[in-house]
Amino acid sequence: MKWLFRSIALTILVFIAVCVIGAFMPAQQRVDAITVLDSDVLSVYEIISDLRSYPEWSGVGGPESDWVFSGADGETGQTAAWRAEENFGSLEILQTEPGRFVVVKTIGKLGEQTISLALSEAETGTNFLTEAKRDLGGFPYLNRVASLRQRSGTKKALVLATDGLAQMVEP
């Protein structure tokens, strides 16, 4: 019987320790990836501002996914959803500025996040920055600790997207 009380006490202490650690962690996670694309800014903007092109370059949903598109015909207001086996999610373009940036809200296996796709001219092409931001929630701060594991998955997804876009715009 003594072992049962010790197990319960240890479980409670671990829970409290994780909550205290999480309380000192940031409330928002930010992950980014950057590359230089061998294309002009407006050509890249045309691709990233059209959700119908995302299955080709972004890595979202995977190659076997089924996509549905709706909303506006271009830029802000476009929505898309995908499904592939047990994996599903959605995208919505929230904000755009031609030749400068696109802000996309995503919901998928990594949770809900806002992704900014920023463009600027470089000496030899276009600088392309992708930045994912996710709110991690409040008490008991467990999402903040769990985000350490999600960080690598988000980084991998962003690098996959930048590589896919680089291959798509190659001359």
PDB file of C-alpha atoms in Angstrom:
ATOM      1  CA  MET A   1       0.000   0.000   0.000  1.00  0.00           C
ATOM      2  CA  LYS A   2       2.943   2.292   0.705  1.00  0.00           C
ATOM      3  CA  TRP A   3       4.124   1.978  -2.915  1.00  0.00           C
ATOM      4  CA  LEU A   4       0.715   3.189  -4.136  1.00  0.00           C
ATOM      5  CA  PHE A   5       0.945   6.414  -2.117  1.00  0.00           C
ATOM      6  CA  ARG A   6       4.540   6.953  -3.274  1.00  0.00           C
ATOM      7  CA  SER A   7       3.480   6.463  -6.903  1.00  0.00           C
ATOM      8  CA  ILE A   8       0.638   8.947  -6.532  1.00  0.00           C
ATOM      9  CA  ALA A   9       2.900  11.478  -4.795  1.00  0.00           C
ATOM     10  CA  LEU A  10       5.568  11.074  -7.498  1.00  0.00           C
ATOM     11  CA  THR A  11       2.972  11.565 -10.257  1.00  0.00           C
ATOM     12  CA  ILE A  12       1.697  14.742  -8.593  1.00  0.00           C
ATOM     13  CA  LEU A  13       5.263  16.064  -8.154  1.00  0.00           C
ATOM     14  CA  VAL A  14       6.088  15.405 -11.828  1.00  0.00           C
ATOM     15  CA  PHE A  15       2.891  17.163 -12.904  1.00  0.00           C
ATOM     16  CA  ILE A  16       3.700  20.185 -10.734  1.00  0.00           C
ATOM     17  CA  ALA A  17       7.295  20.256 -12.046  1.00  0.00           C
ATOM     18  CA  VAL A  18       6.105  20.217 -15.678  1.00  0.00           C
ATOM     19  CA  CYS A  19       3.609  23.010 -14.922  1.00  0.00           C
ATOM     20  CA  VAL A  20       6.328  25.139 -13.294  1.00  0.00           C
ATOM     21  CA  ILE A  21       8.727  24.566 -16.210  1.00  0.00           C
ATOM     22  CA  GLY A  22       5.958  25.431 -18.683  1.00  0.00           C
ATOM     23  CA  ALA A  23       5.112  28.631 -16.798  1.00  0.00           C
ATOM     24  CA  PHE A  24       8.584  29.964 -17.589  1.00  0.00           C
ATOM     25  CA  MET A  25       8.452  29.050 -21.276  1.00  0.00           C
ATOM     26  CA  PRO A  26       7.191  31.456 -23.988  1.00  0.00           C
ATOM     27  CA  ALA A  27       3.437  31.485 -24.687  1.00  0.00           C
ATOM     28  CA  GLN A  28       4.045  31.474 -28.442  1.00  0.00           C
ATOM     29  CA  GLN A  29       6.231  29.273 -30.621  1.00  0.00           C
ATOM     30  CA  ARG A  30       8.005  30.777 -33.635  1.00  0.00           C
ATOM     31  CA  VAL A  31       9.835  28.681 -36.242  1.00  0.00           C
ATOM     32  CA  ASP A  32      11.283  29.957 -39.520  1.00  0.00           C
ATOM     33  CA  ALA A  33      13.153  28.909 -42.642  1.00  0.00           C
ATOM     34  CA  ILE A  34      14.740  31.058 -45.335  1.00  0.00           C
ATOM     35  CA  THR A  35      16.118  30.461 -48.811  1.00  0.00           C
ATOM     36  CA  VAL A  36      17.042  32.404 -51.931  1.00  0.00           C
ATOM     37  CA  LEU A  37      14.961  31.466 -54.980  1.00  0.00           C
ATOM     38  CA  ASP A  38      16.228  31.761 -58.541  1.00  0.00           C
ATOM     39  CA  SER A  39      13.203  33.756 -59.750  1.00  0.00           C
ATOM     40  CA  ASP A  40      11.774  37.263 -59.604  1.00  0.00           C
ATOM     41  CA  VAL A  41       9.571  38.412 -56.714  1.00  0.00           C
ATOM     42  CA  LEU A  42       6.322  38.726 -58.687  1.00  0.00           C
ATOM     43  CA  SER A  43       6.600  35.212 -60.167  1.00  0.00           C
ATOM     44  CA  VAL A  44       7.077  33.736 -56.678  1.00  0.00           C
ATOM     45  CA  TYR A  45       4.226  35.867 -55.320  1.00  0.00           C
ATOM     46  CA  GLU A  46       1.848  34.545 -58.001  1.00  0.00           C
ATOM     47  CA  ILE A  47       2.567  31.004 -56.813  1.00  0.00           C
ATOM     48  CA  ILE A  48       2.348  31.567 -53.053  1.00  0.00           C
ATOM     49  CA  SER A  49      -0.809  33.699 -53.301  1.00  0.00           C
ATOM     50  CA  ASP A  50      -2.753  30.915 -55.078  1.00  0.00           C
ATOM     51  CA  LEU A  51      -3.840  28.064 -52.792  1.00  0.00           C
ATOM     52  CA  ARG A  52      -4.397  25.828 -55.834  1.00  0.00           C
ATOM     53  CA  SER A  53      -0.601  25.660 -56.273  1.00  0.00           C
ATOM     54  CA  TYR A  54       0.070  24.533 -52.677  1.00  0.00           C
ATOM     55  CA  PRO A  55      -0.281  20.769 -53.320  1.00  0.00           C
ATOM     56  CA  GLU A  56       2.583  21.033 -55.834  1.00  0.00           C
ATOM     57  CA  TRP A  57       5.167  22.754 -53.649  1.00  0.00           C
ATOM     58  CA  SER A  58       4.194  23.142 -49.991  1.00  0.00           C
ATOM     59  CA  GLY A  59       4.286  19.535 -48.827  1.00  0.00           C
ATOM     60  CA  VAL A  60       0.973  20.145 -47.036  1.00  0.00           C
ATOM     61  CA  GLY A  61      -1.207  17.051 -47.041  1.00  0.00           C
ATOM     62  CA  GLY A  62       1.295  14.879 -48.884  1.00  0.00           C
ATOM     63  CA  PRO A  63       1.220  13.587 -52.456  1.00  0.00           C
ATOM     64  CA  GLU A  64      -1.713  11.201 -51.917  1.00  0.00           C
ATOM     65  CA  SER A  65      -4.125  13.769 -50.504  1.00  0.00           C
ATOM     66  CA  ASP A  66      -7.463  14.876 -51.923  1.00  0.00           C
ATOM     67  CA  TRP A  67      -7.946  18.656 -52.060  1.00  0.00           C
ATOM     68  CA  VAL A  68     -11.061  20.871 -52.081  1.00  0.00           C
ATOM     69  CA  PHE A  69     -10.782  24.604 -52.867  1.00  0.00           C
ATOM     70  CA  SER A  70     -13.328  27.347 -52.175  1.00  0.00           C
ATOM     71  CA  GLY A  71     -13.665  30.989 -51.244  1.00  0.00           C
ATOM     72  CA  ALA A  72     -12.238  33.844 -53.310  1.00  0.00           C
ATOM     73  CA  ASP A  73     -10.680  33.245 -56.725  1.00  0.00           C
ATOM     74  CA  GLY A  74      -7.418  34.921 -55.812  1.00  0.00           C
ATOM     75  CA  GLU A  75      -5.381  36.166 -52.890  1.00  0.00           C
ATOM     76  CA  THR A  76      -7.221  36.973 -49.615  1.00  0.00           C
ATOM     77  CA  GLY A  77     -10.227  34.811 -48.784  1.00  0.00           C
ATOM     78  CA  GLN A  78      -9.137  31.611 -50.511  1.00  0.00           C
ATOM     79  CA  THR A  79      -9.693  28.422 -48.517  1.00  0.00           C
ATOM     80  CA  ALA A  80      -8.624  24.838 -49.070  1.00  0.00           C
ATOM     81  CA  ALA A  81      -8.961  21.540 -47.237  1.00  0.00           C
ATOM     82  CA  TRP A  82      -7.170  18.239 -47.753  1.00  0.00           C
ATOM     83  CA  ARG A  83      -7.502  14.657 -46.593  1.00  0.00           C
ATOM     84  CA  ALA A  84      -5.141  11.718 -46.939  1.00  0.00           C
ATOM     85  CA  GLU A  85      -5.910   8.583 -44.921  1.00  0.00           C
ATOM     86  CA  GLU A  86      -5.901   9.762 -41.276  1.00  0.00           C
ATOM     87  CA  ASN A  87      -4.213  13.079 -42.061  1.00  0.00           C
ATOM     88  CA  PHE A  88      -6.424  16.110 -42.776  1.00  0.00           C
ATOM     89  CA  GLY A  89      -6.396  19.868 -42.430  1.00  0.00           C
ATOM     90  CA  SER A  90      -7.214  23.235 -43.938  1.00  0.00           C
ATOM     91  CA  LEU A  91      -5.629  26.465 -45.192  1.00  0.00           C
ATOM     92  CA  GLU A  92      -6.970  29.991 -45.498  1.00  0.00           C
ATOM     93  CA  ILE A  93      -5.230  33.058 -46.885  1.00  0.00           C
ATOM     94  CA  LEU A  94      -5.798  35.807 -44.319  1.00  0.00           C
ATOM     95  CA  GLN A  95      -3.777  38.666 -45.738  1.00  0.00           C
ATOM     96  CA  THR A  96      -1.678  39.515 -48.796  1.00  0.00           C
ATOM     97  CA  GLU A  97       0.371  42.354 -50.169  1.00  0.00           C
ATOM     98  CA  PRO A  98       1.402  41.841 -53.792  1.00  0.00           C
ATOM     99  CA  GLY A  99       5.109  41.212 -54.163  1.00  0.00           C
ATOM    100  CA  ARG A 100       5.707  41.374 -50.386  1.00  0.00           C
ATOM    101  CA  PHE A 101       3.949  38.693 -48.298  1.00  0.00           C
ATOM    102  CA  VAL A 102       1.107  36.211 -47.823  1.00  0.00           C
ATOM    103  CA  VAL A 103      -0.286  35.227 -44.402  1.00  0.00           C
ATOM    104  CA  VAL A 104      -1.902  31.781 -44.231  1.00  0.00           C
ATOM    105  CA  LYS A 105      -3.797  30.165 -41.351  1.00  0.00           C
ATOM    106  CA  THR A 106      -3.263  26.403 -41.253  1.00  0.00           C
ATOM    107  CA  ILE A 107      -4.931  23.691 -39.235  1.00  0.00           C
ATOM    108  CA  GLY A 108      -3.425  20.218 -39.386  1.00  0.00           C
ATOM    109  CA  LYS A 109      -1.604  17.530 -37.449  1.00  0.00           C
ATOM    110  CA  LEU A 110       0.727  20.148 -35.925  1.00  0.00           C
ATOM    111  CA  GLY A 111      -2.252  22.157 -34.685  1.00  0.00           C
ATOM    112  CA  GLU A 112      -3.413  25.634 -35.640  1.00  0.00           C
ATOM    113  CA  GLN A 113      -0.752  28.088 -36.710  1.00  0.00           C
ATOM    114  CA  THR A 114      -0.268  31.227 -38.747  1.00  0.00           C
ATOM    115  CA  ILE A 115       2.356  31.079 -41.467  1.00  0.00           C
ATOM    116  CA  SER A 116       3.856  34.199 -43.007  1.00  0.00           C
ATOM    117  CA  LEU A 117       5.437  33.840 -46.444  1.00  0.00           C
ATOM    118  CA  ALA A 118       7.590  36.934 -46.999  1.00  0.00           C
ATOM    119  CA  LEU A 119       9.407  37.981 -50.155  1.00  0.00           C
ATOM    120  CA  SER A 120      12.140  40.502 -50.874  1.00  0.00           C
ATOM    121  CA  GLU A 121      14.496  41.094 -53.754  1.00  0.00           C
ATOM    122  CA  ALA A 122      17.971  39.617 -53.507  1.00  0.00           C
ATOM    123  CA  GLU A 123      21.026  40.203 -55.688  1.00  0.00           C
ATOM    124  CA  THR A 124      20.399  36.947 -57.520  1.00  0.00           C
ATOM    125  CA  GLY A 125      16.678  36.269 -57.188  1.00  0.00           C
ATOM    126  CA  THR A 126      14.200  36.416 -54.321  1.00  0.00           C
ATOM    127  CA  ASN A 127      14.638  36.003 -50.581  1.00  0.00           C
ATOM    128  CA  PHE A 128      11.849  33.713 -49.339  1.00  0.00           C
ATOM    129  CA  LEU A 129      11.144  33.587 -45.608  1.00  0.00           C
ATOM    130  CA  THR A 130       8.576  31.277 -44.062  1.00  0.00           C
ATOM    131  CA  GLU A 131       7.664  31.835 -40.433  1.00  0.00           C
ATOM    132  CA  ALA A 132       5.201  29.741 -38.437  1.00  0.00           C
ATOM    133  CA  LYS A 133       3.654  31.101 -35.231  1.00  0.00           C
ATOM    134  CA  ARG A 134       1.507  29.121 -32.826  1.00  0.00           C
ATOM    135  CA  ASP A 135      -0.123  30.122 -29.518  1.00  0.00           C
ATOM    136  CA  LEU A 136       0.659  27.519 -26.892  1.00  0.00           C
ATOM    137  CA  GLY A 137      -2.113  28.097 -24.394  1.00  0.00           C
ATOM    138  CA  GLY A 138      -2.133  28.899 -20.721  1.00  0.00           C
ATOM    139  CA  PHE A 139      -2.471  26.981 -17.477  1.00  0.00           C
ATOM    140  CA  PRO A 140      -1.475  24.253 -16.819  1.00  0.00           C
ATOM    141  CA  TYR A 141       1.225  25.100 -19.399  1.00  0.00           C
ATOM    142  CA  LEU A 142       1.530  21.525 -20.659  1.00  0.00           C
ATOM    143  CA  ASN A 143       1.233  22.668 -24.309  1.00  0.00           C
ATOM    144  CA  ARG A 144       4.329  24.796 -23.850  1.00  0.00           C
ATOM    145  CA  VAL A 145       6.405  21.804 -22.809  1.00  0.00           C
ATOM    146  CA  ALA A 146       4.893  19.627 -25.572  1.00  0.00           C
ATOM    147  CA  SER A 147       5.809  22.312 -28.135  1.00  0.00           C
ATOM    148  CA  LEU A 148       9.472  21.356 -27.788  1.00  0.00           C
ATOM    149  CA  ARG A 149       8.652  18.152 -29.663  1.00  0.00           C
ATOM    150  CA  GLN A 150       6.478  19.936 -32.248  1.00  0.00           C
ATOM    151  CA  ARG A 151       9.224  22.436 -33.074  1.00  0.00           C
ATOM    152  CA  SER A 152      11.249  19.943 -35.108  1.00  0.00           C
ATOM    153  CA  GLY A 153       8.168  18.796 -37.052  1.00  0.00           C
ATOM    154  CA  THR A 154       7.292  22.391 -37.884  1.00  0.00           C
ATOM    155  CA  LYS A 155      10.866  23.170 -38.959  1.00  0.00           C
ATOM    156  CA  LYS A 156      10.919  20.077 -41.173  1.00  0.00           C
ATOM    157  CA  ALA A 157       7.618  21.115 -42.812  1.00  0.00           C
ATOM    158  CA  LEU A 158       8.898  24.645 -43.492  1.00  0.00           C
ATOM    159  CA  VAL A 159      12.145  23.386 -45.026  1.00  0.00           C
ATOM    160  CA  LEU A 160      10.162  20.955 -47.188  1.00  0.00           C
ATOM    161  CA  ALA A 161       7.990  23.854 -48.396  1.00  0.00           C
ATOM    162  CA  THR A 162      10.943  26.124 -49.205  1.00  0.00           C
ATOM    163  CA  ASP A 163      12.679  23.296 -51.074  1.00  0.00           C
ATOM    164  CA  GLY A 164       9.481  22.489 -52.997  1.00  0.00           C
ATOM    165  CA  LEU A 165       9.008  26.115 -54.012  1.00  0.00           C
ATOM    166  CA  ALA A 166      12.671  26.362 -55.058  1.00  0.00           C
ATOM    167  CA  GLN A 167      12.212  23.336 -57.368  1.00  0.00           C
ATOM    168  CA  MET A 168       8.981  24.774 -58.791  1.00  0.00           C
ATOM    169  CA  VAL A 169      10.493  28.161 -59.744  1.00  0.00           C
ATOM    170  CA  GLU A 170      13.777  26.814 -61.169  1.00  0.00           C
ATOM    171  CA  PRO A 171      14.330  28.063 -64.720  1.00  0.00           C
TER     172      PRO A 171
END
